[in-house]
């Protein structure tokens, strides 16, 4: 079974838009691939959790730098995990400079797929420094997924991917599990 490494932003302790989208994606892909997610945690130790259909490795978070996780051990962790699992694909959930730079320790034979969750908006000054690295990664990427046609057609930050014609628009889905009635809710009603 093909092994895919997902580089996310935060692990189970932080619930948000990107984290929920990544979790839903992993749940959907799990019957077809062996999946491993690496993301930042809120403690100073590396933790491994067996989720229902994938493994989540969380690395120590030193702090937030320009609203993104700063995890100095992430590249080392990615390298060690690749030695053990021999991933064929790395799926990056960006923008996330730490995950982006950590992916560079993987050999070129590992295909790169990017889910671009949003353009960089508030860190415009830092984007001037970061954009050349994004462009370099986009030249190496096999596919780029966005959730809206606006990002696919208008994002200046994704111009290189648009020129290469590698952008796919896949809208986020909604899981309805939280809306389903369970036995405890039925008793109340």
PDB file of C-alpha atoms in Angstrom:
ATOM      1  CA  UNK A   1       0.000   0.000   0.000  1.00  0.00           C
ATOM      2  CA  UNK A   2       1.328   3.428  -0.936  1.00  0.00           C
ATOM      3  CA  UNK A   3       2.498   5.593   1.987  1.00  0.00           C
ATOM      4  CA  UNK A   4       1.698   9.288   2.143  1.00  0.00           C
ATOM      5  CA  UNK A   5       3.095  11.799   4.613  1.00  0.00           C
ATOM      6  CA  UNK A   6       0.875  14.788   5.416  1.00  0.00           C
ATOM      7  CA  UNK A   7       2.559  17.856   6.865  1.00  0.00           C
ATOM      8  CA  UNK A   8      -0.078  19.848   8.698  1.00  0.00           C
ATOM      9  CA  UNK A   9      -0.036  22.852  10.970  1.00  0.00           C
ATOM     10  CA  UNK A  10      -1.292  21.687  14.356  1.00  0.00           C
ATOM     11  CA  UNK A  11      -2.079  18.327  15.901  1.00  0.00           C
ATOM     12  CA  UNK A  12      -5.174  17.166  17.762  1.00  0.00           C
ATOM     13  CA  UNK A  13      -5.019  19.837  20.502  1.00  0.00           C
ATOM     14  CA  UNK A  14      -5.768  22.704  18.098  1.00  0.00           C
ATOM     15  CA  UNK A  15      -9.070  22.472  16.238  1.00  0.00           C
ATOM     16  CA  UNK A  16      -9.538  24.857  13.353  1.00  0.00           C
ATOM     17  CA  UNK A  17     -10.306  25.124   9.662  1.00  0.00           C
ATOM     18  CA  UNK A  18      -7.124  23.644   8.220  1.00  0.00           C
ATOM     19  CA  UNK A  19      -6.906  20.993  10.938  1.00  0.00           C
ATOM     20  CA  UNK A  20     -10.502  19.895  10.308  1.00  0.00           C
ATOM     21  CA  UNK A  21      -9.973  19.822   6.530  1.00  0.00           C
ATOM     22  CA  UNK A  22      -6.813  17.725   6.940  1.00  0.00           C
ATOM     23  CA  UNK A  23      -8.542  15.301   9.316  1.00  0.00           C
ATOM     24  CA  UNK A  24     -11.500  14.893   6.931  1.00  0.00           C
ATOM     25  CA  UNK A  25      -9.114  14.304   4.015  1.00  0.00           C
ATOM     26  CA  UNK A  26      -7.171  11.678   5.952  1.00  0.00           C
ATOM     27  CA  UNK A  27     -10.367   9.907   6.966  1.00  0.00           C
ATOM     28  CA  UNK A  28     -11.456   9.802   3.319  1.00  0.00           C
ATOM     29  CA  UNK A  29      -8.104   8.595   1.978  1.00  0.00           C
ATOM     30  CA  UNK A  30      -7.410   6.014   4.685  1.00  0.00           C
ATOM     31  CA  UNK A  31      -9.023   3.015   2.928  1.00  0.00           C
ATOM     32  CA  UNK A  32      -6.690   3.495  -0.036  1.00  0.00           C
ATOM     33  CA  UNK A  33      -3.348   4.576   1.454  1.00  0.00           C
ATOM     34  CA  UNK A  34      -1.198   4.201   4.536  1.00  0.00           C
ATOM     35  CA  UNK A  35      -1.255   7.697   6.030  1.00  0.00           C
ATOM     36  CA  UNK A  36       0.889   9.518   8.529  1.00  0.00           C
ATOM     37  CA  UNK A  37       0.366  13.112   9.628  1.00  0.00           C
ATOM     38  CA  UNK A  38       3.039  15.264  11.248  1.00  0.00           C
ATOM     39  CA  UNK A  39       2.093  18.531  12.928  1.00  0.00           C
ATOM     40  CA  UNK A  40       2.947  20.770  15.881  1.00  0.00           C
ATOM     41  CA  UNK A  41       1.786  19.987  19.393  1.00  0.00           C
ATOM     42  CA  UNK A  42       1.520  22.095  22.523  1.00  0.00           C
ATOM     43  CA  UNK A  43       4.094  20.271  24.626  1.00  0.00           C
ATOM     44  CA  UNK A  44       7.854  19.946  24.563  1.00  0.00           C
ATOM     45  CA  UNK A  45       7.967  16.298  23.563  1.00  0.00           C
ATOM     46  CA  UNK A  46       7.281  14.277  20.464  1.00  0.00           C
ATOM     47  CA  UNK A  47       4.079  12.243  20.664  1.00  0.00           C
ATOM     48  CA  UNK A  48       2.617   9.534  18.453  1.00  0.00           C
ATOM     49  CA  UNK A  49      -1.124   8.891  18.450  1.00  0.00           C
ATOM     50  CA  UNK A  50      -3.009   6.185  16.659  1.00  0.00           C
ATOM     51  CA  UNK A  51      -6.054   7.856  15.178  1.00  0.00           C
ATOM     52  CA  UNK A  52      -8.927   5.790  13.806  1.00  0.00           C
ATOM     53  CA  UNK A  53      -7.377   5.369  10.358  1.00  0.00           C
ATOM     54  CA  UNK A  54      -3.958   7.009  10.432  1.00  0.00           C
ATOM     55  CA  UNK A  55      -0.988   7.786  12.644  1.00  0.00           C
ATOM     56  CA  UNK A  56      -0.398  11.313  13.914  1.00  0.00           C
ATOM     57  CA  UNK A  57       3.061  12.352  15.043  1.00  0.00           C
ATOM     58  CA  UNK A  58       3.178  15.670  16.830  1.00  0.00           C
ATOM     59  CA  UNK A  59       6.454  17.512  17.261  1.00  0.00           C
ATOM     60  CA  UNK A  60       7.364  20.078  19.922  1.00  0.00           C
ATOM     61  CA  UNK A  61       6.139  23.595  19.277  1.00  0.00           C
ATOM     62  CA  UNK A  62       8.604  26.242  20.447  1.00  0.00           C
ATOM     63  CA  UNK A  63       6.212  29.050  19.615  1.00  0.00           C
ATOM     64  CA  UNK A  64       4.441  30.889  16.853  1.00  0.00           C
ATOM     65  CA  UNK A  65       6.451  32.964  14.431  1.00  0.00           C
ATOM     66  CA  UNK A  66       4.315  35.235  12.231  1.00  0.00           C
ATOM     67  CA  UNK A  67       1.295  33.106  13.188  1.00  0.00           C
ATOM     68  CA  UNK A  68       2.868  29.880  11.974  1.00  0.00           C
ATOM     69  CA  UNK A  69       4.243  27.039  14.095  1.00  0.00           C
ATOM     70  CA  UNK A  70       7.970  27.103  14.790  1.00  0.00           C
ATOM     71  CA  UNK A  71       9.182  23.532  15.346  1.00  0.00           C
ATOM     72  CA  UNK A  72      12.963  23.216  14.957  1.00  0.00           C
ATOM     73  CA  UNK A  73      12.833  19.406  15.255  1.00  0.00           C
ATOM     74  CA  UNK A  74      10.363  19.001  12.383  1.00  0.00           C
ATOM     75  CA  UNK A  75      12.953  18.457   9.601  1.00  0.00           C
ATOM     76  CA  UNK A  76      14.764  15.829  11.704  1.00  0.00           C
ATOM     77  CA  UNK A  77      11.458  14.082  12.460  1.00  0.00           C
ATOM     78  CA  UNK A  78      10.453  14.071   8.776  1.00  0.00           C
ATOM     79  CA  UNK A  79      13.812  12.608   7.774  1.00  0.00           C
ATOM     80  CA  UNK A  80      13.624   9.855  10.408  1.00  0.00           C
ATOM     81  CA  UNK A  81      10.042   8.988   9.495  1.00  0.00           C
ATOM     82  CA  UNK A  82      10.967   8.751   5.812  1.00  0.00           C
ATOM     83  CA  UNK A  83      13.831   6.380   6.657  1.00  0.00           C
ATOM     84  CA  UNK A  84      11.316   4.158   8.448  1.00  0.00           C
ATOM     85  CA  UNK A  85       8.292   4.399   6.122  1.00  0.00           C
ATOM     86  CA  UNK A  86       9.773   5.296   2.695  1.00  0.00           C
ATOM     87  CA  UNK A  87       6.972   7.675   1.663  1.00  0.00           C
ATOM     88  CA  UNK A  88       6.143   7.941  -2.028  1.00  0.00           C
ATOM     89  CA  UNK A  89       4.197  11.216  -1.606  1.00  0.00           C
ATOM     90  CA  UNK A  90       4.365  14.166   0.755  1.00  0.00           C
ATOM     91  CA  UNK A  91       1.191  16.235   0.947  1.00  0.00           C
ATOM     92  CA  UNK A  92       1.902  19.716   2.277  1.00  0.00           C
ATOM     93  CA  UNK A  93      -0.842  21.843   3.789  1.00  0.00           C
ATOM     94  CA  UNK A  94       0.280  25.392   3.104  1.00  0.00           C
ATOM     95  CA  UNK A  95       1.018  28.180   3.701  1.00  0.00           C
ATOM     96  CA  UNK A  96       3.162  26.838   6.517  1.00  0.00           C
ATOM     97  CA  UNK A  97       6.847  27.718   6.101  1.00  0.00           C
ATOM     98  CA  UNK A  98       8.054  25.228   8.719  1.00  0.00           C
ATOM     99  CA  UNK A  99       6.362  22.289   6.972  1.00  0.00           C
ATOM    100  CA  UNK A 100       7.541  23.633   3.619  1.00  0.00           C
ATOM    101  CA  UNK A 101      11.187  23.764   4.718  1.00  0.00           C
ATOM    102  CA  UNK A 102      10.960  20.400   6.507  1.00  0.00           C
ATOM    103  CA  UNK A 103       9.785  18.779   3.264  1.00  0.00           C
ATOM    104  CA  UNK A 104      13.085  19.759   1.661  1.00  0.00           C
ATOM    105  CA  UNK A 105      14.877  16.978   3.595  1.00  0.00           C
ATOM    106  CA  UNK A 106      12.961  14.405   1.544  1.00  0.00           C
ATOM    107  CA  UNK A 107      14.531  13.062  -1.658  1.00  0.00           C
ATOM    108  CA  UNK A 108      13.302  14.374  -5.010  1.00  0.00           C
ATOM    109  CA  UNK A 109      11.818  10.933  -5.718  1.00  0.00           C
ATOM    110  CA  UNK A 110       9.080  11.709  -3.171  1.00  0.00           C
ATOM    111  CA  UNK A 111       6.294  13.429  -5.116  1.00  0.00           C
ATOM    112  CA  UNK A 112       5.030  16.723  -3.728  1.00  0.00           C
ATOM    113  CA  UNK A 113       1.344  17.572  -3.521  1.00  0.00           C
ATOM    114  CA  UNK A 114       0.184  20.844  -2.008  1.00  0.00           C
ATOM    115  CA  UNK A 115      -3.150  21.850  -0.559  1.00  0.00           C
ATOM    116  CA  UNK A 116      -3.066  25.652  -0.564  1.00  0.00           C
ATOM    117  CA  UNK A 117      -5.575  26.633   2.099  1.00  0.00           C
ATOM    118  CA  UNK A 118      -5.262  30.415   1.822  1.00  0.00           C
ATOM    119  CA  UNK A 119      -3.070  33.135   0.433  1.00  0.00           C
ATOM    120  CA  UNK A 120      -0.727  34.877   2.845  1.00  0.00           C
ATOM    121  CA  UNK A 121      -2.651  38.001   3.814  1.00  0.00           C
ATOM    122  CA  UNK A 122      -1.375  39.567   7.033  1.00  0.00           C
ATOM    123  CA  UNK A 123       2.337  38.847   6.669  1.00  0.00           C
ATOM    124  CA  UNK A 124       2.848  40.727   3.377  1.00  0.00           C
ATOM    125  CA  UNK A 125       6.354  41.911   4.306  1.00  0.00           C
ATOM    126  CA  UNK A 126       7.472  38.389   5.140  1.00  0.00           C
ATOM    127  CA  UNK A 127       5.849  37.124   1.946  1.00  0.00           C
ATOM    128  CA  UNK A 128       8.433  39.085  -0.058  1.00  0.00           C
ATOM    129  CA  UNK A 129      11.094  36.860   1.530  1.00  0.00           C
ATOM    130  CA  UNK A 130       9.036  33.659   1.438  1.00  0.00           C
ATOM    131  CA  UNK A 131       7.577  33.873  -2.101  1.00  0.00           C
ATOM    132  CA  UNK A 132      10.785  32.801  -3.932  1.00  0.00           C
ATOM    133  CA  UNK A 133      10.813  29.621  -1.810  1.00  0.00           C
ATOM    134  CA  UNK A 134       7.135  29.034  -2.632  1.00  0.00           C
ATOM    135  CA  UNK A 135       7.892  29.476  -6.340  1.00  0.00           C
ATOM    136  CA  UNK A 136      10.752  26.973  -6.125  1.00  0.00           C
ATOM    137  CA  UNK A 137       8.477  24.427  -4.425  1.00  0.00           C
ATOM    138  CA  UNK A 138       5.718  25.005  -6.994  1.00  0.00           C
ATOM    139  CA  UNK A 139       8.203  24.106  -9.747  1.00  0.00           C
ATOM    140  CA  UNK A 140       8.791  20.724  -8.008  1.00  0.00           C
ATOM    141  CA  UNK A 141       5.147  20.001  -7.224  1.00  0.00           C
ATOM    142  CA  UNK A 142       3.104  17.367  -9.059  1.00  0.00           C
ATOM    143  CA  UNK A 143      -0.286  18.836  -8.134  1.00  0.00           C
ATOM    144  CA  UNK A 144      -1.729  21.762  -6.224  1.00  0.00           C
ATOM    145  CA  UNK A 145      -5.207  21.659  -4.689  1.00  0.00           C
ATOM    146  CA  UNK A 146      -7.226  24.755  -3.791  1.00  0.00           C
ATOM    147  CA  UNK A 147     -10.754  24.967  -2.426  1.00  0.00           C
ATOM    148  CA  UNK A 148     -12.030  27.879  -4.514  1.00  0.00           C
ATOM    149  CA  UNK A 149     -11.896  28.952  -8.128  1.00  0.00           C
ATOM    150  CA  UNK A 150     -10.825  32.398  -6.893  1.00  0.00           C
ATOM    151  CA  UNK A 151      -7.528  31.001  -5.556  1.00  0.00           C
ATOM    152  CA  UNK A 152      -7.051  28.916  -8.694  1.00  0.00           C
ATOM    153  CA  UNK A 153      -7.617  31.837 -11.061  1.00  0.00           C
ATOM    154  CA  UNK A 154      -6.530  34.955  -9.182  1.00  0.00           C
ATOM    155  CA  UNK A 155      -3.893  34.118  -6.564  1.00  0.00           C
ATOM    156  CA  UNK A 156      -0.674  35.946  -7.408  1.00  0.00           C
ATOM    157  CA  UNK A 157       1.142  33.665  -4.967  1.00  0.00           C
ATOM    158  CA  UNK A 158       0.226  30.626  -7.100  1.00  0.00           C
ATOM    159  CA  UNK A 159       1.203  32.099 -10.485  1.00  0.00           C
ATOM    160  CA  UNK A 160       3.933  29.489 -11.077  1.00  0.00           C
ATOM    161  CA  UNK A 161       1.457  26.643 -10.498  1.00  0.00           C
ATOM    162  CA  UNK A 162      -1.070  28.291 -12.810  1.00  0.00           C
ATOM    163  CA  UNK A 163       1.597  28.588 -15.547  1.00  0.00           C
ATOM    164  CA  UNK A 164       2.383  24.881 -15.104  1.00  0.00           C
ATOM    165  CA  UNK A 165      -1.337  24.018 -15.207  1.00  0.00           C
ATOM    166  CA  UNK A 166      -1.167  21.850 -12.068  1.00  0.00           C
ATOM    167  CA  UNK A 167      -3.989  23.466 -10.046  1.00  0.00           C
ATOM    168  CA  UNK A 168      -7.116  21.453  -9.196  1.00  0.00           C
ATOM    169  CA  UNK A 169     -10.101  23.018  -7.446  1.00  0.00           C
ATOM    170  CA  UNK A 170     -11.721  20.705  -4.910  1.00  0.00           C
ATOM    171  CA  UNK A 171     -14.184  22.432  -2.573  1.00  0.00           C
ATOM    172  CA  UNK A 172     -14.081  21.461   1.091  1.00  0.00           C
ATOM    173  CA  UNK A 173     -16.796  19.063   2.120  1.00  0.00           C
ATOM    174  CA  UNK A 174     -18.723  19.071   5.330  1.00  0.00           C
ATOM    175  CA  UNK A 175     -18.920  16.039   7.548  1.00  0.00           C
ATOM    176  CA  UNK A 176     -22.386  15.675   8.992  1.00  0.00           C
ATOM    177  CA  UNK A 177     -21.396  13.396  11.888  1.00  0.00           C
ATOM    178  CA  UNK A 178     -21.673  16.226  14.403  1.00  0.00           C
ATOM    179  CA  UNK A 179     -25.283  16.758  13.310  1.00  0.00           C
ATOM    180  CA  UNK A 180     -26.375  13.138  13.655  1.00  0.00           C
ATOM    181  CA  UNK A 181     -28.519  12.288  16.639  1.00  0.00           C
ATOM    182  CA  UNK A 182     -26.926   9.850  19.029  1.00  0.00           C
ATOM    183  CA  UNK A 183     -28.614   7.982  21.854  1.00  0.00           C
ATOM    184  CA  UNK A 184     -27.827  10.603  24.519  1.00  0.00           C
ATOM    185  CA  UNK A 185     -29.298  13.378  22.398  1.00  0.00           C
ATOM    186  CA  UNK A 186     -32.368  11.290  21.647  1.00  0.00           C
ATOM    187  CA  UNK A 187     -33.066  10.849  25.379  1.00  0.00           C
ATOM    188  CA  UNK A 188     -33.023  14.625  25.860  1.00  0.00           C
ATOM    189  CA  UNK A 189     -35.440  15.120  22.992  1.00  0.00           C
TER     190      UNK A 189
END
